[in-house]
Amino acid sequence: MKAKIGLEIHVQIVSLRTKLFCSCSADYRDKPPNTNVCPVCLGLPGTLPVLNERAVEEAVKIALALSARVNRTSYFFRKNYFYPDLAKNFQITQYDKAGGLPLAVGGHLKLSSGKKVRISRMHLEEDPGRIFYETGIQEARYSLIDYNRHGVALVEIVTEPDMETPKEAREFLERLASLLDDIGIPVSRYEGAIRCDANISLKGGARVEVKNITGFSAVEKALAYEITRQSNLLKRGIKVERETRHWDERRKITTSLRKKEVEEEYRYFPEPDLPPLSIPESLIKKVEEGLEKPAEQAAEEYEKLYGVERTVGMRIAKEKRLRRLFERAVESSPDRAKALASLLANEVAFMIKRGVSIPERPEGLLEIAKARQDGADREIILDLLSDWVEGRQVVYRKVERKVDLDSVVGQVFAENPKAVEEALRNPKAINYLMGLAIKKAGKGVDKKELFSRIREALDRRRRGV
Amino acid sequence: MRLERLTALELVEEVKSEAIKAEEVVEYFLDRIKRLDPKLNSIITVNEAVRVGKGALAGLPIVVKDNISTKGIRTTCGSRILENYVPPYDAEVVTKLKREGAVIIGKANMDEFAMGSSGENSAFGPTRNPWDLTRVPGGSSSGSAASVAAGLAPISLGTDTGGSIRAPASFTGTVGLKPTYGAVSRYGLIAYANSLEQIGPIGRSVKDVAFLYRIIKGEDEKDSTSLPSPDFSLKDVEEFEARGVKVAVISNLAEKVDEPVKKRFSRSLDLLVEAGVEIDEVEIEVAELALASYYVIACSEASSNLARYDGVRFGVGCRTNTSWREAYREVRRLFGKEVKVRIMLGAHMLSTGYFEEYYLKAVKVRRLLREGLKRILKKYHFLLMPTMPVLPWKIGEKLDDPLYVYLSDALTVPANLAGLPALSLPAGFEEGLPVGIQLMADEFQEARLLGMGLRFEEKVGRPEVAEL
């Protein structure tokens, strides 16, 4: 049964040295409880948060790696709720309502099937502390709190409900983790560096949120459990209500935490101790450049993934604009990669050399690549390119070229009398003439028709006509 | 020598010229606190373990409001909930005072968490007005102002969220400065309403206030809302030229005051005219909404700021064997009534469905008010109003009339909402009680503000020490 699954993922920015709002170490693991703390992250009266600028840079890096749009100005908000793992009993986070804007919006990550899972928003926030129930949450008569982790920088990534199976959800997380590893935020190396909550709904039922899922296989299991549970309810005609459930790792089931009717009241409002977070264009540029692979590596990938010749790939990878265009355009139509590459490495590269200013949008280029694939004339290609450069819509219609096939054949015969002689004696030698004729007529020619014209011409010769 | 009659600057000079030892100065004031403060209740914690340092303030005793964190000295915020809380760090202003050799001799009584305009809302009992012990000294920096007015300390630090420096300065006949928002670091100031409050000095002379302000101001990397401010010298203040200065009285606020205040205010205008100042009247739209906007924003921020007092990490803990929710409830019972009222108001106004109705509207009024004030300050050097619309009332008299007390902030909150500096100056007495006037200037115009204040002080006469 197909489901609609969305994920809310919390990623610790493990590449940082310090916490998000104070200078305590970000490396809180394996330290005696409550030793990696200071007045700020303990929320002592009178302390104030100071934003870690490196955290902003790393968060922007994640956003760009997911092709998200970074908001030039975003805001910190307080999310107010009482819980012992929050030293201030509010969490400093970002918000997308009440005039707030998150760090980034949009973006996507692709699954192996080619399916895109869209990202709806991303924001920066502080990690809460950790609560230990020595005997398990149900039986514990007291709990222990460790604030060592409190204040570590998190990026929350919220996806659209684009996944349909538990397996896809798991794959998304695995791909995200490996992407983060690749860009220098090695989440796979640290336990609990990537955590998630899942939203799942089946047709005819309300959305259920599952919390407390640790580990990617647990996500798959918890979601599979939910699908079984919800579809059983639906089969029996029982309404699936909107609620929040808790994944019980030990019993491998989900249990109800709270119905959404009593939805928590977070009383969000702008954090008065922090000015708006403005991200200059220069930072985005800097991060963008840092994310780029060396040209050799990129060219190697073009070859492996799309069969683009290495020398052509290098010409593209070396020029930032060509590279960006290629990588943006090729995603949606990998089958046109070679034609696209040839177009960029030749015509477009030449335009750049001549000082023509090239648009950043890849739209239209694929259309031109198709023309190249179809063997369209150079003039047509150049025409389409100028439409693209000048921002007009690029429309390519395969034009049936009215080549006079008989005159092509006539010319080939006239230029190659020996080959004609040979073909008259040996039917196999006809292929050589065919090759010459195709060359002359151009790639788009109707080969079947051309072949029969050649045969007719040879026949006429035999008959002495 | 009656050291309490000297200004802070004079005391510093006496110590510098070795006419008197710094230790003797400190001893003298500690002795006065011990003898006289039982009448005032202006100090919550006396700090006898003082060390005299070196610097511009060497040997100068200072009283610091008890919501400013002092390492190793308990900081109660006037609340039971922090009765035993001893901060492990110094507020930035305290670090600066210590660096200059000042001596913190006491932590001043205050309305609990700075919530109050009279000094009555303290868990440690009300502070009394040294000019009439049956009356309130104004709040919330009640102890900071009362102790200075009575000469228990030459100078003090208060904090001002909606008038908390200026109200008690006005009620006790002292000088109080609320600096431009961002001019003084808030690091270590226990928050009531972050976006409104500033730390500032209270003294018995404008020059003392200027002297201390110059030391505490400055950008601080620990406070992201702090800003660099222009440098100035005491000479700049002393040489301020009052002739030709243009002052606007905000008539739609200044008119809504009691008769004795009106009388004293109009006498003050005469003195200013004598000094060569030109006075006009202006009206500011939304000025009447300022008070409502202030209470919405302040209570909203407070409801969140005060959430951390749950007894888990510091302060009074809960030892009962119950769930954490029960334990929180137990500890939070220790808040006083006014604090609970404001937390509830704030939580309500931030809730779904009310946020737009209250908070966002208040923010809008705040913006309009700021724009209005800034526009007028393009044409005039200063804005002028009485500081308080009423005379100090009797202790306990208004406990059942919270609205009366809230309304007494009407003239002080605009400066906080707009982030502008404001100075309350003693303007003489009516019915035996002090009355203050308030000057407001554009951002970072403290030097001019103090200069104009000094010219006025020369006209009206420097305040005397209240005899207890």
CSV table of N, CA and C in Angstrom, one decimal, chain A residues 355-406:
chain,number,residue,atom,x,y,z
A,355,GLY,N,33.1,36.8,-25.3
A,355,GLY,CA,32.6,37.8,-24.4
A,355,GLY,C,31.1,37.9,-24.3
A,356,VAL,N,30.4,37.0,-24.9
A,356,VAL,CA,28.9,37.0,-24.9
A,356,VAL,C,28.5,36.6,-23.4
A,357,SER,N,27.6,37.4,-22.8
A,357,SER,CA,27.2,37.0,-21.5
A,357,SER,C,26.2,35.9,-21.5
A,358,ILE,N,26.5,34.8,-20.8
A,358,ILE,CA,25.7,33.6,-20.9
A,358,ILE,C,24.7,33.6,-19.8
A,359,PRO,N,23.5,33.2,-20.1
A,359,PRO,CA,22.5,33.1,-19.0
A,359,PRO,C,22.9,32.0,-18.0
A,360,GLU,N,22.4,32.2,-16.7
A,360,GLU,CA,22.7,31.2,-15.7
A,360,GLU,C,21.6,30.0,-15.7
A,361,ARG,N,20.5,30.3,-16.4
A,361,ARG,CA,19.4,29.3,-16.4
A,361,ARG,C,19.7,28.3,-17.4
A,362,PRO,N,19.5,27.0,-17.1
A,362,PRO,CA,19.8,26.0,-18.0
A,362,PRO,C,18.6,25.7,-18.9
A,363,GLU,N,17.4,26.3,-18.6
A,363,GLU,CA,16.2,26.0,-19.4
A,363,GLU,C,16.5,26.4,-20.8
A,364,GLY,N,16.1,25.5,-21.7
A,364,GLY,CA,16.3,25.7,-23.1
A,364,GLY,C,17.5,25.0,-23.7
A,365,LEU,N,18.5,24.8,-22.9
A,365,LEU,CA,19.7,24.2,-23.4
A,365,LEU,C,19.4,22.8,-23.8
A,366,LEU,N,18.6,22.1,-23.0
A,366,LEU,CA,18.3,20.7,-23.3
A,366,LEU,C,17.6,20.6,-24.7
A,367,GLU,N,16.8,21.6,-25.0
A,367,GLU,CA,16.1,21.6,-26.2
A,367,GLU,C,17.1,21.7,-27.4
A,368,ILE,N,18.1,22.6,-27.1
A,368,ILE,CA,19.1,22.7,-28.2
A,368,ILE,C,20.0,21.4,-28.3
A,369,ALA,N,20.2,20.8,-27.1
A,369,ALA,CA,20.9,19.5,-27.2
A,369,ALA,C,20.2,18.5,-28.0
A,370,LYS,N,18.9,18.6,-27.9
A,370,LYS,CA,18.1,17.6,-28.7
A,370,LYS,C,18.3,17.9,-30.2
A,371,ALA,N,18.3,19.1,-30.5
A,371,ALA,CA,18.6,19.5,-31.9
A,371,ALA,C,19.9,19.0,-32.4
A,372,ARG,N,20.9,19.1,-31.5
A,372,ARG,CA,22.2,18.6,-31.8
A,372,ARG,C,22.2,17.1,-32.0
A,373,GLN,N,21.4,16.4,-31.2
A,373,GLN,CA,21.3,15.0,-31.2
A,373,GLN,C,20.6,14.6,-32.6
A,374,ASP,N,19.7,15.4,-33.0
A,374,ASP,CA,19.0,15.1,-34.2
A,374,ASP,C,19.8,15.4,-35.4
A,375,GLY,N,20.9,16.0,-35.2
A,375,GLY,CA,21.8,16.4,-36.3
A,375,GLY,C,21.4,17.6,-37.0
A,376,ALA,N,20.7,18.5,-36.3
A,376,ALA,CA,20.3,19.8,-36.9
A,376,ALA,C,21.5,20.6,-37.4
A,377,ASP,N,21.2,21.4,-38.4
A,377,ASP,CA,22.2,22.2,-39.0
A,377,ASP,C,22.9,23.2,-38.0
A,378,ARG,N,24.1,23.5,-38.2
A,378,ARG,CA,24.8,24.5,-37.4
A,378,ARG,C,24.1,25.8,-37.2
A,379,GLU,N,23.5,26.2,-38.4
A,379,GLU,CA,22.8,27.5,-38.3
A,379,GLU,C,21.6,27.4,-37.4
A,380,ILE,N,20.9,26.3,-37.4
A,380,ILE,CA,19.7,26.1,-36.6
A,380,ILE,C,20.2,26.2,-35.1
A,381,ILE,N,21.3,25.4,-34.8
A,381,ILE,CA,21.8,25.4,-33.4
A,381,ILE,C,22.2,26.8,-33.0
A,382,LEU,N,22.9,27.6,-33.8
A,382,LEU,CA,23.3,28.9,-33.5
A,382,LEU,C,22.0,29.8,-33.3
A,383,ASP,N,21.1,29.6,-34.1
A,383,ASP,CA,19.8,30.3,-34.0
A,383,ASP,C,19.2,30.1,-32.6
A,384,LEU,N,19.1,28.8,-32.3
A,384,LEU,CA,18.5,28.5,-31.0
A,384,LEU,C,19.3,29.0,-29.8
A,385,LEU,N,20.6,29.0,-30.0
A,385,LEU,CA,21.5,29.5,-28.9
A,385,LEU,C,21.2,31.0,-28.7
A,386,SER,N,21.0,31.7,-29.8
A,386,SER,CA,20.8,33.1,-29.6
A,386,SER,C,19.4,33.4,-28.9
A,387,ASP,N,18.5,32.5,-29.2
A,387,ASP,CA,17.2,32.6,-28.5
A,387,ASP,C,17.4,32.5,-27.0
A,388,TRP,N,18.2,31.5,-26.7
A,388,TRP,CA,18.5,31.2,-25.3
A,388,TRP,C,19.3,32.3,-24.6
A,389,VAL,N,20.3,32.8,-25.3
A,389,VAL,CA,21.1,33.9,-24.7
A,389,VAL,C,20.2,35.2,-24.5
A,390,GLU,N,19.3,35.4,-25.4
A,390,GLU,CA,18.5,36.6,-25.3
A,390,GLU,C,17.2,36.4,-24.5
A,391,GLY,N,17.1,35.3,-23.9
A,391,GLY,CA,16.0,35.1,-23.0
A,391,GLY,C,14.7,34.7,-23.7
A,392,ARG,N,14.7,34.4,-25.0
A,392,ARG,CA,13.5,34.0,-25.7
A,392,ARG,C,13.3,32.5,-25.4
A,393,GLN,N,12.0,32.1,-25.7
A,393,GLN,CA,11.8,30.7,-25.5
A,393,GLN,C,12.5,29.9,-26.6
A,394,VAL,N,13.1,28.8,-26.2
A,394,VAL,CA,13.8,28.0,-27.2
A,394,VAL,C,12.8,26.9,-27.7
A,395,VAL,N,12.5,27.0,-29.0
A,395,VAL,CA,11.6,25.9,-29.5
A,395,VAL,C,12.3,25.3,-30.7
A,396,TYR,N,12.5,24.0,-30.6
A,396,TYR,CA,13.1,23.3,-31.7
A,396,TYR,C,12.1,22.3,-32.2
A,397,ARG,N,11.8,22.4,-33.5
A,397,ARG,CA,11.0,21.4,-34.2
A,397,ARG,C,11.8,20.7,-35.2
A,398,LYS,N,11.8,19.4,-35.2
A,398,LYS,CA,12.6,18.7,-36.2
A,398,LYS,C,12.0,19.0,-37.6
A,399,VAL,N,12.8,19.6,-38.4
A,399,VAL,CA,12.3,20.0,-39.7
A,399,VAL,C,12.7,18.9,-40.7
A,400,GLU,N,11.7,18.4,-41.4
A,400,GLU,CA,12.0,17.5,-42.5
A,400,GLU,C,12.8,18.2,-43.6
A,401,ARG,N,14.0,17.9,-43.7
A,401,ARG,CA,14.8,18.6,-44.7
A,401,ARG,C,14.5,18.1,-46.1
A,402,LYS,N,14.2,19.0,-47.0
A,402,LYS,CA,13.9,18.5,-48.3
A,402,LYS,C,15.2,18.3,-49.1
A,403,VAL,N,15.9,17.3,-48.8
A,403,VAL,CA,17.1,17.0,-49.6
A,403,VAL,C,16.7,16.3,-50.9
A,404,ASP,N,17.3,16.7,-51.9
A,404,ASP,CA,17.0,16.0,-53.2
A,404,ASP,C,17.9,14.8,-53.2
A,405,LEU,N,17.3,13.6,-52.8
A,405,LEU,CA,18.1,12.4,-52.6
A,405,LEU,C,18.7,12.0,-53.9
A,406,ASP,N,17.9,12.1,-55.0
A,406,ASP,CA,18.5,11.6,-56.3
A,406,ASP,C,19.7,12.4,-56.7
